[in-house]
Structure formats: structure tokens, C-alpha cells
Short mmCIF file of C-alpha atoms in Angstrom, two decimals:
data_model
loop_
_atom_site.label_atom_id
_atom_site.label_comp_id
_atom_site.label_asym_id
_atom_site.label_seq_id
_atom_site.Cartn_x
_atom_site.Cartn_y
_atom_site.Cartn_z
CA UNK A 1 -13.16 28.07 1.24
CA UNK A 2 -16.00 25.52 0.45
CA UNK A 3 -16.41 22.49 2.40
CA UNK A 4 -17.28 20.17 -0.35
CA UNK A 5 -15.16 18.12 -2.90
CA UNK A 6 -17.55 17.44 -5.62
CA UNK A 7 -17.17 14.58 -8.10
CA UNK A 8 -18.46 15.76 -11.47
CA UNK A 9 -17.00 13.10 -13.91
CA UNK A 10 -15.71 9.64 -14.01
CA UNK A 11 -14.13 7.25 -16.47
CA UNK A 12 -13.17 3.53 -16.35
CA UNK A 13 -11.99 0.63 -18.36
CA UNK A 14 -11.72 -2.80 -16.85
CA UNK A 15 -12.12 -6.50 -17.57
CA UNK A 16 -15.96 -6.00 -17.28
CA UNK A 17 -16.30 -3.09 -19.50
CA UNK A 18 -14.46 -0.33 -21.65
CA UNK A 19 -16.52 2.51 -20.09
CA UNK A 20 -18.82 3.44 -17.07
CA UNK A 21 -21.91 2.23 -18.63
CA UNK A 22 -20.43 -1.16 -19.50
CA UNK A 23 -19.08 -1.62 -16.16
CA UNK A 24 -22.39 -0.75 -14.38
CA UNK A 25 -24.29 -3.21 -16.60
CA UNK A 26 -21.76 -5.96 -15.72
CA UNK A 27 -21.98 -5.22 -12.05
CA UNK A 28 -25.64 -5.06 -12.08
CA UNK A 29 -25.79 -8.49 -13.99
CA UNK A 30 -23.30 -10.14 -11.78
CA UNK A 31 -21.09 -10.72 -14.82
CA UNK A 32 -17.45 -11.34 -14.01
CA UNK A 33 -14.42 -10.49 -16.28
CA UNK A 34 -12.07 -13.21 -14.70
CA UNK A 35 -10.77 -15.87 -17.18
CA UNK A 36 -7.62 -17.71 -18.28
CA UNK A 37 -4.58 -15.58 -19.63
CA UNK A 38 -4.96 -14.72 -23.28
CA UNK A 39 -2.84 -11.66 -24.03
CA UNK A 40 0.31 -12.36 -22.19
CA UNK A 41 2.80 -15.30 -23.17
CA UNK A 42 3.47 -16.52 -19.58
CA UNK A 43 4.42 -19.90 -18.35
CA UNK A 44 1.71 -19.71 -15.80
CA UNK A 45 -1.08 -19.22 -18.24
CA UNK A 46 -2.85 -22.44 -17.30
CA UNK A 47 -2.20 -22.06 -13.57
CA UNK A 48 -3.84 -18.67 -12.88
CA UNK A 49 -6.81 -16.66 -13.70
CA UNK A 50 -6.77 -12.96 -14.46
CA UNK A 51 -9.07 -9.94 -15.36
CA UNK A 52 -7.86 -8.92 -18.84
CA UNK A 53 -9.32 -6.02 -20.76
CA UNK A 54 -10.66 -7.00 -24.16
CA UNK A 55 -8.98 -4.22 -26.10
CA UNK A 56 -5.56 -4.94 -27.79
CA UNK A 57 -2.86 -2.29 -27.69
CA UNK A 58 -3.50 -1.59 -31.44
CA UNK A 59 -7.18 -1.13 -30.70
CA UNK A 60 -6.41 1.39 -27.87
CA UNK A 61 -3.90 3.27 -30.14
CA UNK A 62 -6.67 3.55 -32.72
CA UNK A 63 -9.17 4.92 -30.14
CA UNK A 64 -6.61 7.55 -29.09
CA UNK A 65 -5.61 8.16 -32.70
CA UNK A 66 -1.96 7.72 -32.06
CA UNK A 67 0.67 7.55 -34.72
CA UNK A 68 2.38 4.21 -35.42
CA UNK A 69 5.57 5.81 -34.05
CA UNK A 70 4.16 6.24 -30.53
CA UNK A 71 5.90 4.74 -27.47
CA UNK A 72 2.83 4.29 -25.25
CA UNK A 73 2.88 1.49 -22.72
CA UNK A 74 -0.41 -0.44 -22.08
CA UNK A 75 -0.69 1.38 -18.81
CA UNK A 76 -0.52 4.76 -20.60
CA UNK A 77 -3.14 3.59 -23.10
CA UNK A 78 -5.50 2.35 -20.58
CA UNK A 79 -5.07 5.61 -18.38
CA UNK A 80 -5.49 7.85 -21.30
CA UNK A 81 -8.73 6.24 -22.46
CA UNK A 82 -10.26 6.38 -18.83
CA UNK A 83 -9.12 9.83 -18.01
CA UNK A 84 -10.64 11.27 -21.21
CA UNK A 85 -13.90 9.62 -20.47
CA UNK A 86 -13.87 11.36 -17.07
CA UNK A 87 -13.11 14.69 -18.44
CA UNK A 88 -15.84 14.24 -21.10
CA UNK A 89 -18.45 13.08 -18.61
CA UNK A 90 -17.56 16.21 -16.50
CA UNK A 91 -18.56 18.31 -19.47
CA UNK A 92 -15.29 20.24 -19.40
CA UNK A 93 -14.80 22.39 -22.51
CA UNK A 94 -11.63 24.04 -21.48
CA UNK A 95 -9.27 21.95 -19.40
CA UNK A 96 -7.06 24.90 -18.50
CA UNK A 97 -9.75 27.41 -17.50
CA UNK A 98 -9.24 26.91 -13.85
CA UNK A 99 -6.31 25.80 -11.62
CA UNK A 100 -6.29 22.18 -12.74
CA UNK A 101 -4.16 19.12 -11.91
CA UNK A 102 -3.76 15.53 -12.69
CA UNK A 103 -2.64 12.93 -10.09
CA UNK A 104 -2.32 9.50 -11.50
CA UNK A 105 -1.32 6.30 -9.68
CA UNK A 106 0.51 3.12 -11.01
CA UNK A 107 2.85 0.37 -9.87
CA UNK A 108 4.28 -1.25 -12.99
CA UNK A 109 4.40 1.82 -15.30
CA UNK A 110 5.70 0.80 -18.72
CA UNK A 111 7.05 -2.56 -17.52
CA UNK A 112 4.93 -4.35 -20.16
CA UNK A 113 6.98 -3.00 -23.05
CA UNK A 114 10.26 -3.14 -21.13
CA UNK A 115 10.00 -6.92 -20.65
CA UNK A 116 8.80 -7.47 -24.14
CA UNK A 117 11.87 -5.82 -25.79
CA UNK A 118 14.46 -6.39 -23.02
CA UNK A 119 16.59 -8.56 -25.05
CA UNK A 120 16.48 -6.42 -28.15
CA UNK A 121 17.22 -2.97 -26.73
CA UNK A 122 20.84 -3.01 -27.48
CA UNK A 123 20.61 -4.40 -30.96
CA UNK A 124 17.21 -2.87 -32.36
CA UNK A 125 17.20 0.86 -32.26
CA UNK A 126 13.49 0.93 -33.37
CA UNK A 127 12.36 -0.36 -29.89
CA UNK A 128 14.70 1.75 -27.93
CA UNK A 129 11.95 4.40 -27.63
CA UNK A 130 10.18 2.17 -25.04
CA UNK A 131 13.00 2.69 -22.60
CA UNK A 132 11.77 6.26 -22.10
CA UNK A 133 8.33 4.93 -21.34
CA UNK A 134 9.53 2.52 -18.57
CA UNK A 135 9.31 4.92 -15.51
CA UNK A 136 5.91 5.36 -13.69
CA UNK A 137 5.76 9.22 -14.42
CA UNK A 138 5.77 8.62 -18.24
CA UNK A 139 2.23 7.24 -18.19
CA UNK A 140 1.04 10.22 -16.18
CA UNK A 141 2.65 12.58 -18.48
CA UNK A 142 1.13 10.87 -21.59
CA UNK A 143 -2.36 11.17 -19.91
CA UNK A 144 -1.72 14.90 -19.23
CA UNK A 145 -0.80 15.37 -23.02
CA UNK A 146 -4.06 13.56 -24.05
CA UNK A 147 -6.04 15.82 -21.88
CA UNK A 148 -4.38 18.95 -23.16
CA UNK A 149 -3.17 20.11 -19.74
CA UNK A 150 -0.76 23.06 -19.81
CA UNK A 151 1.21 24.67 -16.87
CA UNK A 152 -0.61 22.36 -14.58
CA UNK A 153 0.29 20.27 -11.56
CA UNK A 154 1.02 16.84 -12.84
CA UNK A 155 2.37 14.08 -10.55
CA UNK A 156 2.43 10.40 -9.98
CA UNK A 157 1.81 8.28 -6.82
CA UNK A 158 3.12 4.73 -6.37
CA UNK A 159 2.11 3.10 -3.08
CA UNK A 160 1.24 -0.31 -4.27
CA UNK A 161 -2.42 -1.33 -4.16
CA UNK A 162 -3.40 1.94 -2.23
CA UNK A 163 -1.95 4.13 -5.05
CA UNK A 164 -5.15 5.40 -6.62
CA UNK A 165 -6.91 5.96 -3.32
CA UNK A 166 -4.02 8.15 -2.27
CA UNK A 167 -4.04 10.06 -5.53
CA UNK A 168 -7.68 10.67 -4.83
CA UNK A 169 -6.99 11.78 -1.41
CA UNK A 170 -4.16 14.25 -2.35
CA UNK A 171 -6.50 15.71 -5.02
CA UNK A 172 -9.17 16.40 -2.35
CA UNK A 173 -6.65 17.99 -0.04
CA UNK A 174 -5.33 20.23 -2.83
CA UNK A 175 -8.80 21.35 -3.63
CA UNK A 176 -9.64 22.04 0.17
CA UNK A 177 -6.43 23.98 0.65
CA UNK A 178 -7.25 26.22 -2.37
CA UNK A 179 -4.25 25.15 -4.29
CA UNK A 180 -6.35 23.67 -7.07
CA UNK A 181 -9.83 24.26 -8.37
CA UNK A 182 -10.08 20.93 -10.35
CA UNK A 183 -8.18 17.82 -10.35
CA UNK A 184 -8.32 14.63 -12.27
CA UNK A 185 -7.33 11.72 -9.95
CA UNK A 186 -7.08 7.97 -10.32
CA UNK A 187 -4.77 5.27 -11.50
CA UNK A 188 -3.94 2.73 -14.15
CA UNK A 189 -2.07 -0.59 -14.43
CA UNK A 190 -1.79 -3.16 -17.00
CA UNK A 191 -0.91 -6.86 -16.56
CA UNK A 192 2.68 -8.01 -17.29
CA UNK A 193 4.84 -11.07 -16.79
CA UNK A 194 6.73 -8.95 -14.08
CA UNK A 195 3.50 -8.64 -12.09
CA UNK A 196 2.45 -12.27 -12.56
CA UNK A 197 5.85 -13.55 -11.55
CA UNK A 198 6.04 -11.37 -8.56
CA UNK A 199 2.76 -12.47 -7.19
CA UNK A 200 3.24 -15.98 -8.05
CA UNK A 201 6.48 -16.00 -5.96
CA UNK A 202 4.41 -14.77 -2.95
CA UNK A 203 2.27 -17.84 -3.55
CA UNK A 204 -1.00 -15.81 -3.36
CA UNK A 205 -2.38 -16.33 -6.90
CA UNK A 206 -5.46 -18.39 -7.15
CA UNK A 207 -6.04 -21.17 -9.92
CA UNK A 208 -9.72 -20.46 -9.89
CA UNK A 209 -12.13 -17.65 -9.38
CA UNK A 210 -11.15 -15.55 -6.25
CA UNK A 211 -13.53 -15.78 -3.34
CA UNK A 212 -13.27 -13.01 -0.81
CA UNK A 213 -13.97 -13.58 2.83
CA UNK A 214 -14.55 -17.27 2.17
CA UNK A 215 -13.05 -19.61 4.58
CA UNK A 216 -11.60 -21.73 1.74
CA UNK A 217 -10.26 -18.72 -0.28
CA UNK A 218 -7.08 -19.56 -2.14
CA UNK A 219 -5.75 -16.33 -3.32
CA UNK A 220 -6.21 -13.37 -5.74
CA UNK A 221 -6.72 -13.03 -9.43
CA UNK A 222 -4.62 -10.14 -10.88
CA UNK A 223 -6.51 -7.76 -13.20
CA UNK A 224 -5.65 -4.62 -15.45
CA UNK A 225 -7.68 -1.46 -15.41
CA UNK A 226 -7.72 2.31 -15.31
CA UNK A 227 -10.28 4.63 -13.59
CA UNK A 228 -10.39 8.42 -12.93
CA UNK A 229 -12.57 10.84 -11.14
CA UNK A 230 -12.87 14.51 -11.69
CA UNK A 231 -12.89 16.40 -8.52
CA UNK A 232 -14.10 20.22 -8.53
CA UNK A 233 -14.41 22.83 -5.74
CA UNK A 234 -17.74 24.43 -4.60
CA UNK A 235 -16.73 27.50 -6.57
CA UNK A 236 -16.28 25.66 -9.78
CA UNK A 237 -19.50 23.79 -9.30
CA UNK A 238 -21.47 26.92 -8.61
CA UNK A 239 -19.78 28.99 -11.44
CA UNK A 240 -20.49 26.22 -14.05
CA UNK A 241 -23.76 25.04 -12.58
CA UNK A 242 -22.25 21.49 -12.47
CA UNK A 243 -24.11 18.28 -12.05
CA UNK A 244 -22.54 16.63 -8.96
CA UNK A 245 -22.45 12.81 -9.07
CA UNK A 246 -21.40 12.58 -5.38
CA UNK A 247 -18.96 13.97 -2.82
CA UNK A 248 -15.76 12.81 -1.51
CA UNK A 249 -16.47 13.35 2.16
CA UNK A 250 -13.68 11.79 3.98
CA UNK A 251 -10.28 10.09 3.63
CA UNK A 252 -7.57 8.68 5.78
CA UNK A 253 -4.23 6.94 5.37
CA UNK A 254 -2.07 4.93 7.79
CA UNK A 255 0.96 2.59 7.52
CA UNK A 256 1.25 -0.16 10.11
CA UNK A 257 4.78 -0.94 8.97
CA UNK A 258 3.99 -4.49 9.92
CA UNK A 259 5.59 -6.41 6.83
CA UNK A 260 6.67 -5.74 3.18
CA UNK A 261 3.68 -7.63 1.82
CA UNK A 262 1.45 -8.64 4.53
CA UNK A 263 -0.98 -6.76 6.49
CA UNK A 264 -1.17 -6.66 10.43
CA UNK A 265 -2.86 -9.62 11.70
CA UNK A 266 -5.23 -7.42 13.82
CA UNK A 267 -5.71 -4.92 10.94
CA UNK A 268 -3.86 -1.99 12.61
CA UNK A 269 -3.32 -0.05 9.41
CA UNK A 270 -6.93 -0.47 8.15
CA UNK A 271 -8.44 0.45 11.50
CA UNK A 272 -6.42 3.60 11.74
CA UNK A 273 -7.29 4.61 8.12
CA UNK A 274 -11.06 4.01 8.48
CA UNK A 275 -11.01 5.89 11.78
CA UNK A 276 -9.31 8.82 10.26
CA UNK A 277 -11.62 8.94 7.14
CA UNK A 278 -14.59 8.88 9.57
CA UNK A 279 -13.02 11.76 11.48
CA UNK A 280 -12.38 13.90 8.38
CA UNK A 281 -16.00 13.24 7.16
CA UNK A 282 -17.28 14.15 10.66
CA UNK A 283 -19.32 10.86 10.68
CA UNK A 284 -19.91 8.16 13.18
CA UNK A 285 -19.33 4.59 12.08
CA UNK A 286 -23.21 4.11 12.24
CA UNK A 287 -23.58 6.52 9.29
CA UNK A 288 -21.91 4.22 6.95
CA UNK A 289 -24.46 2.40 4.80
CA UNK A 290 -22.17 0.15 2.81
CA UNK A 291 -18.51 -0.92 2.89
CA UNK A 292 -16.74 -1.58 -0.37
CA UNK A 293 -14.03 -3.79 0.99
CA UNK A 294 -10.52 -4.34 -0.39
CA UNK A 295 -11.28 -8.09 -0.11
CA UNK A 296 -8.39 -9.58 -2.26
CA UNK A 297 -9.22 -13.27 -1.22
CA UNK A 298 -5.86 -13.90 0.21
CA UNK A 299 -5.60 -15.52 3.55
CA UNK A 300 -3.97 -12.50 5.15
CA UNK A 301 -5.83 -9.63 3.74
CA UNK A 302 -9.35 -10.89 4.40
CA UNK A 303 -8.43 -11.89 8.01
CA UNK A 304 -6.80 -8.48 8.54
CA UNK A 305 -9.48 -6.30 7.13
CA UNK A 306 -12.38 -8.35 8.68
CA UNK A 307 -10.68 -7.78 12.20
CA UNK A 308 -10.39 -4.09 11.41
CA UNK A 309 -14.08 -4.04 10.63
CA UNK A 310 -14.96 -5.37 14.01
CA UNK A 311 -12.70 -2.70 15.61
CA UNK A 312 -14.39 0.18 13.80
CA UNK A 313 -17.95 -0.89 13.62
CA UNK A 314 -20.06 -1.93 16.62
CA UNK A 315 -22.69 -3.16 14.06
CA UNK A 316 -21.25 -4.26 10.68
CA UNK A 317 -23.02 -2.53 7.77
CA UNK A 318 -23.49 -4.49 4.54
CA UNK A 319 -20.14 -5.18 2.84
CA UNK A 320 -18.76 -6.90 -0.25
CA UNK A 321 -15.59 -7.02 -2.42
CA UNK A 322 -15.79 -6.54 -6.23
CA UNK A 323 -12.52 -8.13 -6.90
CA UNK A 324 -14.33 -11.20 -8.27
CA UNK A 325 -15.62 -8.85 -11.04
CA UNK A 326 -12.39 -7.27 -12.22
CA UNK A 327 -9.68 -9.02 -10.38
CA UNK A 328 -7.18 -7.19 -8.20
CA UNK A 329 -6.07 -4.16 -10.32
CA UNK A 330 -3.28 -3.03 -8.02
CA UNK A 331 -2.45 0.75 -8.20
CA UNK A 332 -5.75 1.30 -10.04
CA UNK A 333 -7.80 -0.51 -7.42
CA UNK A 334 -8.67 2.70 -5.50
CA UNK A 335 -9.91 4.33 -8.70
CA UNK A 336 -11.93 1.31 -9.73
CA UNK A 337 -13.54 1.18 -6.30
CA UNK A 338 -14.20 4.80 -6.31
CA UNK A 339 -16.15 4.58 -9.59
CA UNK A 340 -18.04 1.57 -8.26
CA UNK A 341 -18.91 3.38 -5.02
CA UNK A 342 -20.26 6.44 -6.90
CA UNK A 343 -22.41 4.15 -9.11
CA UNK A 344 -23.67 2.41 -5.91
CA UNK A 345 -24.61 5.86 -4.49
CA UNK A 346 -26.35 6.93 -7.59
CA UNK A 347 -28.43 3.74 -7.96
CA UNK A 348 -28.77 2.87 -4.31
CA UNK A 349 -27.33 -0.76 -4.74
CA UNK A 350 -25.15 -3.24 -2.82
CA UNK A 351 -22.99 -5.35 -5.02
CA UNK A 352 -22.82 -9.15 -4.65
CA UNK A 353 -19.59 -10.72 -3.18
CA UNK A 354 -19.32 -13.32 -5.96
CA UNK A 355 -18.18 -16.85 -5.47
CA UNK A 356 -18.83 -16.81 -1.71
CA UNK A 357 -19.86 -20.14 -0.10
CA UNK A 358 -18.35 -20.82 3.33
CA UNK A 359 -18.18 -18.39 6.34
CA UNK A 360 -14.80 -17.68 7.81
CA UNK A 361 -14.27 -19.35 11.27
CA UNK A 362 -12.35 -16.36 12.59
CA UNK A 363 -15.33 -14.06 12.80
CA UNK A 364 -19.08 -13.95 12.14
CA UNK A 365 -18.97 -11.56 9.07
CA UNK A 366 -20.98 -12.48 5.93
CA UNK A 367 -20.76 -10.32 2.83
CA UNK A 368 -23.67 -9.49 0.49
CA UNK A 369 -24.42 -12.27 -1.82
CA UNK A 370 -26.91 -10.66 -4.12
CA UNK A 371 -27.43 -7.41 -5.85
CA UNK A 372 -29.73 -5.51 -3.37
CA UNK A 373 -31.36 -2.04 -3.54
CA UNK A 374 -31.25 -0.06 -0.27
CA UNK A 375 -31.26 3.62 0.57
CA UNK A 376 -27.52 4.49 0.53
CA UNK A 377 -26.16 8.00 1.75
CA UNK A 378 -22.44 7.13 2.76
CA UNK A 379 -20.14 4.50 1.32
CA UNK A 380 -16.71 3.71 2.83
CA UNK A 381 -14.01 2.07 0.47
CA UNK A 382 -10.81 0.49 1.43
CA UNK A 383 -7.52 0.09 -0.41
CA UNK A 384 -4.87 -1.80 1.54
CA UNK A 385 -1.33 -1.78 -0.07
CA UNK A 386 1.95 -3.66 0.32
CA UNK A 387 4.18 -2.21 2.87
CA UNK A 388 1.19 -1.72 5.29
CA UNK A 389 -0.11 1.48 3.27
CA UNK A 390 -3.70 1.52 4.06
CA UNK A 391 -6.26 4.08 2.58
CA UNK A 392 -9.89 4.67 3.22
CA UNK A 393 -12.22 6.98 1.26
CA UNK A 394 -15.82 7.98 2.03
CA UNK A 395 -18.26 8.94 -0.61
CA UNK A 396 -21.36 10.72 0.06
CA UNK A 397 -24.54 12.08 -1.49
CA UNK A 398 -24.07 15.23 0.71
CA UNK A 399 -21.17 17.57 0.82
#
């Protein structure tokens, strides 16, 4: 059994770009995708800011060459676009040649279509097809069909904002155990009125650009996105002479069971997840060159995650949150951060923590403020979910 879990392909669609290249260009240029609500008819459109993807559903359907009779939710559309880019970038000609799986994460599933036609379902038979697309697993199944997967392990993970990170983690474990040779992992979530209203009720949405780790942070900006990685075993990499983008070296998951939506005040879950990831990677905390923080810009998250950093690192490495670029993409967040982490490794860059002005009084931690080039070997990335489900991934240039 090989020791490495290689990343050989990746795909992404977010508010700052419709593919990997466009996302990289926006990150390097410091270009945010946050703005006012355009595509959703919500009562809160003038009260909040979000990260919307430019493509309409019709444009996404055209990209995927779907018939007009399709019942794809926006989540499924976004997921299929990103997953197909990941497979193409991995130069996979026969998706079923090896023991292959798909693990996709989502939180809202097909909610966007359910809420759109909710009052018409009983009277209009033409929209009843979207009832079947409501559940979380439907988007995963449609992604699998778009990829042409047959007789494969196909499953869905929904653990709130840590979902995609947990999907990536499960994929790595299946490869290490020898149960799979190759697995496409990541997540997708679209914006919906359900999501906006839910987070609005929690009073954690900002009416302006989000400001992670700033003393005067006002809350998060929701975003929609999809991102996937292709993970492959050492054996496949060797047999196919694959180009390896990076390695998934460590991973950890912990649940502090502190509150339904809030993180522990002292960052218990995040601390345990980071410590476990370092243990799996066989690395000391000092080996981490950059931390891609969860950094949602809520009062609770940034305080909790910051305290966890102080418990794990004797000397805090450079860190920043990329949520000001894309918004908080919920179940897709771990996939988005994974792609961003691999890009940081490939180009040896630290991303700027946009909109930051005032240091937090709770601790002396200041994020990166400008794009910076430094030698990077190991990146730690956090995804902290509701219910206390905390996940950490470590990406490396070395197996």
C-alpha cells in the first residue's frame, strides 16, 4: 500500500471565476466576487451581500448540453461543471478503468427548485419533476451520471460547512485502505432563499463586505460554488505516469458538541481537528508554512478559530481567510479551500485577507494583508461546521 494520496486534477466554479484559471487570476489580482443579490428574489436583497456565480441556470444547462426536460437543481449544475473540469484536468480517458468513487458534499441540495415551485407542485404536473431533485443525494447522482461513472461507489456527505472537507477526508481514507484507486471528492451548494432566511434568522449576515479576523467584523457573506479534486493512489500515478499537483498529507475531524450553530469559545473542536491532521501527516506544527483559515467573519468563528490557533501553534504561521473573495460557500467551502490551497502550493503564494483594518483585542494575531510570494511546502486548511463538526486538511508538495 502506498503512503501518498495524490491530487492529480481539480475543478472549480465560484463567484470569482468559472474555472480554475479564472479563480487563480482573481485571487492573485485581489478581485472579490461579493456584491448585492441579483438572481434571487429575496426580501433581504438590499440588506445583505453575497457571492453569486455569473452563469444563469440556462447557461449552465447549455454548458452541460442538457435537454429542456431536465430536472437539475442549481446545486447539481454547479457540481457537474466543476467535477467535469477536475476529471478533464486529471487527463482521465476512462473513468471506469480503476476502482473509482465519487464523494460529493452539499447542504441545501435541490432546495432552490423546491422553494421556487413549492406552491405549484399540486396543480402543475410539469414542475413535479423537481420534487425528485430535492434530496441531497440527487445532485451527487447527477454528477456521477455526467462523469459516466458505472458500478462505482457514489455517496453524499452533509455535515454543514465542513461537508466538502469531510468528503475529501473520506476519499483519502478509501484510497489508503485500498478500497478505491481513484476518487473524485468535493462539494457544491447554490444560494437559495431558504439559506438566506436561515442565516438571517441567526443574525450573522453582514450588510457589507465581510472582514475576517477584524475587531469590527459584522458577519458573513453567503456564497455559492462547487469544487472537486481528483485523488489517486501511488499505483495509479505510477502506472499512468501522472502529473501530481500536490498531496493530501493529513486530515482530522472532531466534534466539540458545544452548540447547534456556535463553535466552542476556546476552539476545542478546531484544536482537536488540527492536532489530528498534524498527527496523520506526521508533521510538527512548525512545519506548516501557511494556514488557510475558515475565517467566516462572524464574532464567534473568528474568536474560536483564533484561540485554537494559539493552542496549536507556538509561533503562528502566516494565515488568511479567502471568504472575502467568494463568500462562505457552506458545504462547498472545504472544496473551494482545497483548490485554493493547491494553487498556493503550486505558485508559492499567500493570499491577502481582504477588507481587514482593525486587530482583534482578544489576541495578537494579524492575517496576511497582501499577496506575498514565499517558499511553501505544507498548507493547513480549516473547515468548521455547524453542530461543532470541525475538519482540517493538510496539503503538501511531498507525499
